Amino acid sequence: MRIGIPKGLLYCRYHTFFETFFSKLGSEIIVSEQTNKDIMDMGVEFCVDEACLPVKVFHGHAASIKDRCDYLIIPRIMSICKKEYICPKFCGLPEMIIHSIPHVPKVSMEPIYMQNEKEFFKWCFSAGSAVTKNSAKIKKAFISAKKAQKKSRTGIIEPGQKLTVMLAGHPYVIFDEYLNMGIVNKLRAKGIGIITEEFVSDSETCEEVKKLVKKPFWTFQRRIFGAACVLLRHKRIDGIIYLSSFACGIDSVIIDLIRYCIGHFPMLVIKLDEHTGEAGMDTRVEAFIDMLERRVLNENYNPSPWECVFSGQNPV
Amino acid sequence: MYALGVDVGSVSTNIVLVDNSGNVVEKLYIRTKGRPMEAVRSGLAVLKEKYDDRQIQSVGVTGSGRMIAAIQIGADIAKNEITAHAVAAIQMDPEVKTVVEIGGQDSKIIIIRNGIVTDFAMNTVCAAGTGSFLDRQAERLEIPIEQFGDYALEAAVPVRIAGRCAVFAESDMIHKQQLGYAAFDIIGGLCEALVRNYLSNVAKGKELLPKVLFQGGVAANKGIHKAFENELQLPVFVPPHYDVMGAIGAAILAREKLEREKKKTMFKGFSVSDAEFKSRSFICSGCPNRCEVVCVLENQKAIGYFGDRCGKYNNRSFSSPAVYV
């Protein structure tokens, strides 16, 4: 049995789990390549036009391996934290793939509720049953996959020469080098330190969002917004670069929420879409870094930008 | 002794010579027409008649075509447009707090406090409200772009036109034309729509304090200028060299850099205007990224590459390395 795993969307975060699980079941695993032009082109060709770029790219990944596997893992991830959800496009992902790409093999359809072990096992049992009828083996594979996932970490934390920025955005945008036009390397080459939301603990972000009138609906909204506020408050960053995919509804909420709460703290929002011309991004990043450098050199310009977080009343 | 500043934009290529006290002694405004190297070459050919290589102390380039221009002429610095525009604006008027810049393909806002850029924004996905859009509409209405602003000022009752998207603005405008509205009023309405679009997209959430400078090619348009003043309820100043501010900024930055580092210029000399420049692009098949690599040729000899993500071509050293900061 050959199991196909597209290297798109939350693969970057949960690949250890899925790969361990299926290899423990004794199946052969086919993972698509890193995103490249062919995959992007295929994704744009197959996917419905309204979807965001990461969903399109996911279609490309699925299409690139569909003929080489017997069972395609299309994770319908509904939720990864209690009472919080993931982008609604994940709910319909299997249907989108089956509808848009011709001749797809069998696809995993069950929803995934990752925060709840029992619920999560349901998915594993249904997907695992496609490989083996031995339920003890599935249970064992589930346990070792969970263990392996616990040990794996994603995120970027790198010290810089003078400046550090928070690279914010959905993980599938930050960790897809092709999609984000290699921004991590661009910042590295300029000697800029990078930190992502993974390095702020869940409890800290939960503390932070308690100050909001309404509890965040999406996990990434809580994580990114909370982390931005915590990092800023602890003076660990000099600016925020937000990578947003064009047409992402959740980003539009998070960006405005962050903007509202950080006052005059510098934030650069980069909208990503299909274009491959890098001049637009280079100009914005370069100008942003120039601005940060000059701000640091003239610190008395703005006494303490960090104090503007949640200054005064907070009607959000 | 002069500093040479070159701004290779999507619509125009601007070249300036700035003397030691910061005065603009020479200024050229050339239409790029999609051929940046030809535009730079023809500009240098004009300067060659009047100036000597030794009079050029430093060279700075900016604009979306800065990479290619830096390789072509041997620049000391290649800087982004935002920094260049801000530096020029501060030099022109130390009191400036807000810079509105509208060029051919993009529009920006730069917020300056106490002589430091504290915030900026550029248009994201839509080019509505930029010079090339206005160019296109002027062509549609068969009005020379130079007179566009005068027409707008004649408008008695500017027509309301949707300004969110260039394509929709155009179709809205055509509908209004079909209904028989006067050209003056349509143009007046278009200027208002573009300013509204700019303020709600690019300048969204920014604090626009006086003094406001309006620069970039579109600042020549009196209609847009007036629409900005009406909408902001503030006086908006158009500096004397509004159309070449990016080039002035590049020149200043280049001079500052060489003075700081005590280095000599990398300028290749005005003779580059005699050389034949070509560029050729190919798709690298080294990996599945399939980068579109551009190779710049001077008299059939490769002098620089860019466009590859991995640096396979980019990192090749050449006799005239461009300095990117």
XYZ file of C-alpha atoms in Angstrom, chain B:
325
model
C 32.121 67.621 -8.539
C 28.766 65.970 -8.925
C 26.791 63.030 -7.616
C 24.878 61.131 -10.276
C 21.477 59.749 -9.343
C 19.480 57.409 -11.531
C 15.922 56.255 -10.864
C 14.817 53.545 -13.263
C 11.067 53.346 -12.882
C 8.405 51.480 -14.760
C 7.242 54.475 -16.744
C 10.133 56.926 -16.595
C 13.858 56.827 -16.064
C 15.164 59.920 -14.318
C 18.749 61.031 -14.169
C 20.038 63.921 -12.076
C 23.358 65.529 -11.278
C 23.550 67.020 -7.805
C 26.374 69.382 -6.864
C 28.181 69.476 -3.525
C 25.703 71.854 -1.950
C 22.745 69.708 -2.901
C 21.519 71.708 -5.898
C 20.148 69.873 -8.893
C 22.230 71.054 -11.836
C 20.958 68.652 -14.450
C 17.763 66.686 -14.701
C 16.577 64.296 -17.388
C 13.173 62.672 -17.603
C 13.140 59.805 -20.096
C 10.295 57.422 -20.849
C 11.447 53.897 -20.005
C 9.134 52.205 -22.526
C 9.962 48.809 -21.093
C 13.626 49.069 -22.092
C 15.479 50.273 -18.994
C 18.990 49.850 -20.348
C 18.244 51.816 -23.490
C 16.717 54.611 -21.382
C 19.796 54.813 -19.149
C 22.102 54.676 -22.139
C 20.350 57.507 -23.951
C 20.365 59.608 -20.790
C 24.084 59.176 -20.276
C 24.680 60.034 -23.942
C 23.076 63.437 -23.307
C 25.226 64.074 -20.222
C 28.363 62.951 -22.035
C 28.177 66.022 -24.257
C 28.480 68.362 -21.286
C 30.374 66.550 -18.583
C 33.566 64.677 -18.027
C 33.946 61.299 -16.266
C 36.154 62.899 -13.609
C 33.404 65.283 -12.569
C 31.326 62.377 -11.300
C 32.179 61.632 -7.722
C 29.549 59.061 -6.863
C 26.680 57.155 -8.457
C 23.455 55.961 -6.845
C 20.607 54.045 -8.447
C 17.077 53.323 -7.331
C 13.721 52.281 -8.766
C 12.391 48.925 -9.840
C 15.118 48.661 -12.482
C 17.962 49.409 -10.059
C 19.591 45.982 -10.327
C 20.062 46.149 -14.056
C 21.093 49.819 -13.991
C 23.651 49.196 -11.235
C 25.349 46.571 -13.374
C 25.162 48.730 -16.464
C 26.736 51.934 -15.140
C 28.713 50.738 -12.137
C 26.824 52.139 -9.180
C 28.168 52.759 -5.687
C 24.815 52.115 -4.108
C 21.514 50.571 -5.205
C 18.808 51.562 -2.793
C 15.061 50.992 -2.627
C 12.693 53.750 -3.728
C 11.205 54.382 -0.309
C 14.486 55.267 1.365
C 15.552 57.310 -1.669
C 12.328 59.325 -1.738
C 12.414 59.902 1.993
C 16.035 61.101 1.947
C 15.320 63.516 -0.887
C 12.179 64.835 0.799
C 13.980 65.460 4.090
C 16.797 67.245 2.267
C 14.306 69.444 0.374
C 12.265 70.261 3.426
C 13.388 69.226 6.918
C 9.896 70.026 8.221
C 8.234 67.272 6.197
C 6.073 64.793 8.096
C 4.202 63.040 5.308
C 5.350 62.101 1.802
C 2.782 61.068 -0.776
C 4.527 59.542 -3.750
C 2.689 58.280 -6.810
C 4.725 56.847 -9.617
C 4.047 54.834 -12.714
C 3.301 51.456 -11.192
C 3.175 52.012 -7.487
C 2.103 54.493 -4.927
C 3.566 54.958 -1.486
C 3.090 56.866 1.685
C 6.051 57.656 3.917
C 5.557 58.946 7.433
C 8.471 60.974 8.782
C 8.896 62.262 12.308
C 11.888 64.352 13.368
C 13.684 63.556 10.153
C 13.342 59.774 10.438
C 11.108 57.420 8.504
C 8.814 55.908 11.105
C 6.309 54.161 8.888
C 5.570 53.549 5.245
C 3.196 51.630 3.031
C 2.937 50.770 -0.623
C 0.010 49.724 -2.740
C -0.510 45.973 -2.509
C -2.181 44.187 -5.353
C -3.965 46.907 -7.260
C -2.339 49.570 -9.410
C -5.409 51.803 -9.497
C -4.413 55.359 -8.882
C -0.931 55.136 -10.328
C 0.530 56.925 -13.286
C 0.186 54.157 -15.827
C -3.518 53.869 -15.061
C -3.992 57.600 -15.617
C -1.972 57.354 -18.825
C -4.269 54.656 -20.066
C -7.445 56.594 -19.226
C -6.098 59.759 -20.841
C -5.511 57.732 -23.963
C -9.076 56.376 -23.830
C -10.507 59.878 -23.563
C -8.079 61.113 -26.224
C -6.667 63.827 -24.009
C -2.904 64.435 -23.789
C -1.794 63.364 -20.301
C -0.134 66.752 -19.798
C -3.547 68.454 -19.961
C -5.317 65.909 -17.812
C -5.013 68.020 -14.674
C -6.297 71.179 -16.351
C -9.363 69.291 -17.532
C -10.007 68.081 -14.003
C -9.866 71.603 -12.625
C -12.590 72.603 -15.092
C -14.976 70.049 -13.638
C -18.126 71.682 -12.293
C -19.732 68.583 -10.849
C -17.218 65.732 -10.609
C -18.886 62.420 -11.391
C -18.610 59.695 -8.771
C -16.487 56.831 -10.094
C -15.677 53.575 -8.311
C -12.035 53.767 -7.347
C -11.353 50.462 -5.648
C -10.072 48.634 -8.688
C -8.538 49.890 -11.914
C -10.593 47.553 -14.065
C -13.878 48.474 -12.422
C -13.018 52.166 -12.419
C -12.531 51.910 -16.137
C -15.848 50.185 -16.776
C -17.614 52.639 -14.497
C -16.049 55.468 -16.413
C -17.156 54.023 -19.763
C -20.717 53.752 -18.486
C -20.641 57.392 -17.454
C -19.311 58.337 -20.872
C -22.126 56.417 -22.554
C -24.640 58.322 -20.454
C -23.253 61.551 -21.825
C -21.488 63.162 -18.876
C -19.012 65.879 -19.820
C -15.367 64.861 -20.171
C -14.343 67.497 -17.598
C -16.628 66.042 -14.968
C -15.539 62.483 -15.677
C -11.873 63.406 -15.365
C -12.567 65.388 -12.204
C -14.399 62.385 -10.801
C -11.581 60.069 -11.749
C -9.063 62.211 -9.852
C -11.286 62.136 -6.770
C -11.769 58.398 -7.060
C -8.029 57.813 -7.247
C -7.348 59.961 -4.215
C -10.076 58.157 -2.270
C -8.599 54.837 -3.298
C -5.127 55.970 -2.211
C -6.287 57.229 1.157
C -8.324 54.146 1.960
C -5.799 51.603 0.684
C -2.260 52.889 0.869
C -2.678 55.473 3.614
C -5.123 53.381 5.632
C -4.669 53.904 9.360
C -1.795 56.376 8.987
C -1.672 59.738 10.647
C -1.198 62.321 7.903
C 0.275 65.377 9.576
C 1.469 68.533 7.848
C 3.757 69.302 6.164
C 2.657 67.041 3.314
C 4.862 66.707 0.224
C 3.433 65.252 -2.971
C 6.043 63.830 -5.330
C 6.440 61.375 -8.198
C 5.340 61.800 -11.783
C 1.642 62.055 -10.908
C 2.307 65.191 -8.829
C 2.333 67.036 -12.170
C -1.400 66.401 -12.327
C -3.115 69.451 -10.875
C -6.419 67.616 -10.607
C -4.997 64.970 -8.288
C -3.136 67.633 -6.318
C -6.344 69.576 -5.736
C -8.301 66.426 -4.896
C -5.698 65.609 -2.225
C -5.974 69.068 -0.699
C -9.770 68.828 -0.645
C -9.818 65.369 0.828
C -7.117 66.012 3.467
C -8.165 69.578 4.268
C -4.472 70.428 4.374
C -2.124 72.306 2.083
C -0.170 69.814 -0.020
C 3.194 70.952 -1.390
C 4.689 69.799 -4.643
C 8.482 70.276 -4.466
C 10.213 71.862 -7.495
C 11.879 68.610 -8.562
C 8.892 66.426 -7.698
C 9.361 64.216 -10.756
C 12.972 63.211 -10.021
C 12.984 62.994 -6.215
C 13.963 59.312 -6.257
C 17.020 60.058 -8.364
C 17.994 62.946 -6.075
C 17.712 60.643 -3.076
C 19.881 58.018 -4.764
C 22.524 60.651 -5.514
C 22.542 61.861 -1.904
C 22.767 58.312 -0.549
C 25.669 57.482 -2.863
C 27.604 60.569 -1.804
C 26.977 59.861 1.882
C 28.114 56.294 1.494
C 31.387 57.115 -0.274
C 32.159 59.875 2.215
C 31.529 57.507 5.090
C 33.606 54.695 3.646
C 36.199 56.991 2.045
C 36.071 55.076 -1.203
C 36.330 55.947 -4.872
C 33.368 55.637 -7.200
C 32.787 52.524 -9.302
C 31.332 54.616 -12.124
C 32.273 53.086 -15.442
C 32.272 56.447 -17.198
C 30.041 58.053 -19.784
C 31.529 55.724 -22.389
C 28.908 53.170 -21.386
C 26.564 55.181 -23.575
C 28.535 53.927 -26.571
C 28.440 50.308 -25.530
C 25.764 48.003 -26.759
C 23.673 46.639 -23.917
C 21.387 43.736 -24.242
C 19.740 41.408 -21.869
C 18.701 37.893 -22.476
C 16.706 35.655 -20.246
C 16.590 31.921 -19.982
C 15.003 29.360 -17.752
C 17.521 27.557 -15.574
C 16.887 23.831 -15.565
C 19.161 23.105 -12.627
C 16.267 22.308 -10.287
C 12.469 22.232 -10.386
C 12.266 25.902 -9.358
C 12.799 26.816 -13.016
C 14.004 30.331 -12.253
C 13.829 32.913 -14.993
C 17.404 34.155 -15.081
C 18.321 37.435 -16.767
C 21.789 37.913 -18.176
C 23.058 41.410 -18.951
C 25.403 41.644 -21.908
C 27.740 44.553 -22.612
C 29.095 44.338 -26.139
C 28.142 40.660 -26.198
C 29.998 39.969 -22.975
C 28.066 38.857 -19.903
C 28.501 41.389 -17.109
C 25.879 40.268 -14.646
C 23.066 37.889 -13.879
C 20.029 38.033 -11.668
C 16.700 36.360 -11.090
C 17.933 33.012 -9.759
C 16.912 32.031 -6.289
C 19.880 29.863 -5.363
C 22.694 32.206 -6.394
C 24.166 29.876 -9.008
C 24.459 32.790 -11.466
C 23.961 35.688 -9.114
C 27.140 35.036 -7.186
C 29.453 34.948 -10.170
C 31.919 37.723 -9.712
C 32.384 40.313 -12.380
C 34.840 43.107 -12.915
C 32.203 45.674 -11.976
C 30.406 44.340 -8.960
C 27.309 46.270 -8.044
C 26.889 47.140 -4.429
C 23.557 46.322 -2.905
C 22.866 47.627 0.511
